[in-house]
Short mmCIF file of C-alpha atoms in Angstrom, two decimals:
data_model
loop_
_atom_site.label_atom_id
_atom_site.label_comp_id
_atom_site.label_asym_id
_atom_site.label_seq_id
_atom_site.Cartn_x
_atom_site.Cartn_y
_atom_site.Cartn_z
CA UNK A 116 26.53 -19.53 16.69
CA UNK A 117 28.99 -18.50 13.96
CA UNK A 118 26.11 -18.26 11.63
CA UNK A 119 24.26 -15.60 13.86
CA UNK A 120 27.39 -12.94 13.77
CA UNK A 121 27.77 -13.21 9.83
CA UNK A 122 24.52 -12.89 8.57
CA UNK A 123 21.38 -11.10 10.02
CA UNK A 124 19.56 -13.29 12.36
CA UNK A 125 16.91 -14.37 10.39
CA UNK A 126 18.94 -15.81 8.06
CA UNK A 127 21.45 -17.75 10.63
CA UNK A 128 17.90 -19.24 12.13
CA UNK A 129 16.81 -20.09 8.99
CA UNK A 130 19.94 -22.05 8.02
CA UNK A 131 19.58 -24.21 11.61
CA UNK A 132 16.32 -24.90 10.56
CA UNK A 133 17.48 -26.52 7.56
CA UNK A 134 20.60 -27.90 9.03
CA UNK A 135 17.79 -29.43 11.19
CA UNK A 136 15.49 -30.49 9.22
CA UNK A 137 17.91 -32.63 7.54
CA UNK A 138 18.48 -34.44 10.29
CA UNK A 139 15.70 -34.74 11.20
CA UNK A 140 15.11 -32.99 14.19
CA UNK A 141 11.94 -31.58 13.31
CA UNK A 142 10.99 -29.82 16.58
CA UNK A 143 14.27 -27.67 16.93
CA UNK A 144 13.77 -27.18 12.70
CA UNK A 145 10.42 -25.49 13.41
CA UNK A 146 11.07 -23.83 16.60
CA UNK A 147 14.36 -22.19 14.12
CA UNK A 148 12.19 -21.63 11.67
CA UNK A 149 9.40 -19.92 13.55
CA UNK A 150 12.54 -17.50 14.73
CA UNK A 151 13.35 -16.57 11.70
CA UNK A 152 9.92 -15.72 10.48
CA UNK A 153 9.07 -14.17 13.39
CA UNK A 154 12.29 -11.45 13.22
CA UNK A 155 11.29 -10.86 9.98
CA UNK A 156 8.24 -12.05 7.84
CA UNK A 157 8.96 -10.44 5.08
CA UNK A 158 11.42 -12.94 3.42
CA UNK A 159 9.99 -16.10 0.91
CA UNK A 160 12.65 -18.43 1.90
CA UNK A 161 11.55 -18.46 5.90
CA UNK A 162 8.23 -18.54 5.31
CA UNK A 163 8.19 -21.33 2.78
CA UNK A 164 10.94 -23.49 5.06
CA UNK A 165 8.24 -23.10 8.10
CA UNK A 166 5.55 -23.98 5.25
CA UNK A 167 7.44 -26.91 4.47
CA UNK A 168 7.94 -27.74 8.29
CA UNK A 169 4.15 -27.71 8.83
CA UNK A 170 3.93 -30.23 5.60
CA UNK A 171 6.09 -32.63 6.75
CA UNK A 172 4.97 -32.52 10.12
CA UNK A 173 1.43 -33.19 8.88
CA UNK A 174 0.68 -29.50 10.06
CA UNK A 175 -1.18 -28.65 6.79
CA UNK A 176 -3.51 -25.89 7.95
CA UNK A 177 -0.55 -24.23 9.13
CA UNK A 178 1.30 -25.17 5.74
CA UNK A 179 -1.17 -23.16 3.79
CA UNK A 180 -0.82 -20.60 5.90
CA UNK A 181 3.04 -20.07 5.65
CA UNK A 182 3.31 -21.35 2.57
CA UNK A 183 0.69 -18.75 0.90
CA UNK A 184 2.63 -16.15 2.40
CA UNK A 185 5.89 -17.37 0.70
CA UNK A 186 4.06 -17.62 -2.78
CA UNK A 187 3.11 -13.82 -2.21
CA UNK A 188 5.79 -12.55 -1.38
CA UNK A 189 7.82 -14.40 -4.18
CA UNK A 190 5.43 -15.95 -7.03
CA UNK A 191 8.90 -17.18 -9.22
CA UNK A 192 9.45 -19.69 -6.61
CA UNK A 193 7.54 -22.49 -7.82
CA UNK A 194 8.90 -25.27 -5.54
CA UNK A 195 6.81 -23.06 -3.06
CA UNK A 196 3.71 -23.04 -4.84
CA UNK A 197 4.01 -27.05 -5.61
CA UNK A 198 4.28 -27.33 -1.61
CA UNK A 199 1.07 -25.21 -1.46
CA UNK A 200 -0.45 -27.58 -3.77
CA UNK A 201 0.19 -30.29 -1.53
CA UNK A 202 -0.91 -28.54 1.32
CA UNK A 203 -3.84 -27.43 0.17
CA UNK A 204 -5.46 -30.49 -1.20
CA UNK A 205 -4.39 -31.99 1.79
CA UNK A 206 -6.74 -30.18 3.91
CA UNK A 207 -9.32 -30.77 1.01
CA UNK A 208 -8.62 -28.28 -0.93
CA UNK A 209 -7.96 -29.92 -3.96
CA UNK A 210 -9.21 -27.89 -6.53
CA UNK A 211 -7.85 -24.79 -5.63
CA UNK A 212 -4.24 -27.11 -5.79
CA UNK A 213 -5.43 -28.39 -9.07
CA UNK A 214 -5.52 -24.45 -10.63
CA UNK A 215 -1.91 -23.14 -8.35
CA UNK A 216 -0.24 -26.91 -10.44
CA UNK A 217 -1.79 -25.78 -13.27
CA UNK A 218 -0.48 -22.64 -13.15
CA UNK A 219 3.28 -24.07 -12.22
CA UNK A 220 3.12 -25.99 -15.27
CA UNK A 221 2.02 -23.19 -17.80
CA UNK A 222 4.85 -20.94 -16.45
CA UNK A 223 7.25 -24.03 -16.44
CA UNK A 224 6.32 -27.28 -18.31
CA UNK A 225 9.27 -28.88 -17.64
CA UNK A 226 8.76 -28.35 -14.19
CA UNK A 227 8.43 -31.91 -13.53
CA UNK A 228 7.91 -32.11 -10.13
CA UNK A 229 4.73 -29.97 -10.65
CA UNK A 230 3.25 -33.03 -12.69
CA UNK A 231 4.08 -35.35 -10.35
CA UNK A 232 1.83 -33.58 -7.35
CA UNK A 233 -1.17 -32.63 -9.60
CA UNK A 234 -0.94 -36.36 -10.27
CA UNK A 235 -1.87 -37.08 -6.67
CA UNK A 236 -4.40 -34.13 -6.72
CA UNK A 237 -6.03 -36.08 -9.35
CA UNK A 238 -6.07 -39.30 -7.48
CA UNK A 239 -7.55 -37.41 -4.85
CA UNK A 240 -10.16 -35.80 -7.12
CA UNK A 241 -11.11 -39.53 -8.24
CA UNK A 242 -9.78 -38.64 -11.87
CA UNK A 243 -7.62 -41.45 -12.50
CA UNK A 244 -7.10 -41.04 -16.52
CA UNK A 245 -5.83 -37.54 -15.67
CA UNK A 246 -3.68 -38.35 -12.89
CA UNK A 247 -2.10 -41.19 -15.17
CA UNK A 248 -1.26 -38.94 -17.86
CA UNK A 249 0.19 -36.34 -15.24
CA UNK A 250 2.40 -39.28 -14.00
CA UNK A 251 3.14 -40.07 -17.79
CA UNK A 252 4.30 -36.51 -17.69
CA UNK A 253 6.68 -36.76 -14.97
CA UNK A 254 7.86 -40.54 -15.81
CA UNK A 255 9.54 -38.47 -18.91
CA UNK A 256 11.30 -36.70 -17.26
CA UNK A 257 15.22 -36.97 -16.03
CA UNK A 258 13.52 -37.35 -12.22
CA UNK A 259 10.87 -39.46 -12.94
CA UNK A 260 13.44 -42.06 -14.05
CA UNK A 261 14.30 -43.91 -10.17
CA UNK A 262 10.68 -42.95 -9.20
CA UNK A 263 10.00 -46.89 -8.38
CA UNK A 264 6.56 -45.65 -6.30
CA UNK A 265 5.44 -43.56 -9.22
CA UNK A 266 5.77 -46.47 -11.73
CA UNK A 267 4.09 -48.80 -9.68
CA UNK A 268 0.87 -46.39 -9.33
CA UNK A 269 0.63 -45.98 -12.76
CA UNK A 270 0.65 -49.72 -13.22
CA UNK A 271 -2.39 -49.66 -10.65
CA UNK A 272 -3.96 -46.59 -12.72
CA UNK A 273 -3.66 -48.56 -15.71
CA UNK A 274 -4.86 -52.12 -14.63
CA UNK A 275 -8.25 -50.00 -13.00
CA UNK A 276 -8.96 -47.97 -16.40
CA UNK A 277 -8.76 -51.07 -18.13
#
């Protein structure tokens, strides 16, 4: 309630959604997040935080949608356009995710997390020597040292290419 009479709506409904989110109260997150976006949807942090929503919710059609928008409206923000990659390979999409992580990771190499999906594009694309090295890629980095799931793929990756 505070929120709402210091900064414009949007914004206050936007910051509920993530409050949230993080606890994971994903219904009242989306339903604050739809707010937002729909009293103004002209802003890349609501529409990629209603993007994300839709991922996590398994709402990828929707994901793209919002997610898209976000990217448009603010192409810097590449945590957006690895969440588009994920959405839009989950709704089979995969190599139109392959070429927006691609493009993440010639703007910012050490962008690990970008790596990390285009590994799982790859493992969706059945091209496990590429999604091994894109894991390699990540594993290098400062957040792919506690990445316990990662390292145990590539161990799978690397027993099958054998």
């Amino acid at each position: 309630q505070k929120s709402t009479q210091l900064h414009p709506a949007y914004f206050a409904y936007n910051d509920m959604g993530v409050v949230y989110l993080k606890m994971g109260r994903y219904q009242e997150a989306g339903t604050a997040f739809s707010k937002a976006v729909e009293i103004n949807p002209n802003i890349e942090a609501t529409q990629a935080n209603l993007g994300l929503y839709y991922l996590i919710t398994g709402q990828r059609e929707q994901a793209v949608e919002h997610l898209s928008r976000a990217a448009t409206l603010d192409p810097s923000k590449l945590r957006t356009q690895v969440f588009l990659g994920e959405a839009l390979c989950g709704i089979g999409r995969c190599t139109e995710a392959e070429q927006v992580l691609k493009q993440v990771i010639s703007i910012d190499p050490a962008f690990s997390f970008a790596y990390r999906r285009l590994g799982y594009v790859y493992l969706e694309l059945k091209r496990y020597s590429e999604a091994l090295e894109m894991f390699r890629q990540f594993m290098n980095s400062p957040q792919g040292e506690n990445a316990a799931e990662v390292k145990q793929l590539m161990l799978q990756l690397e027993q099958s290419l054998k």
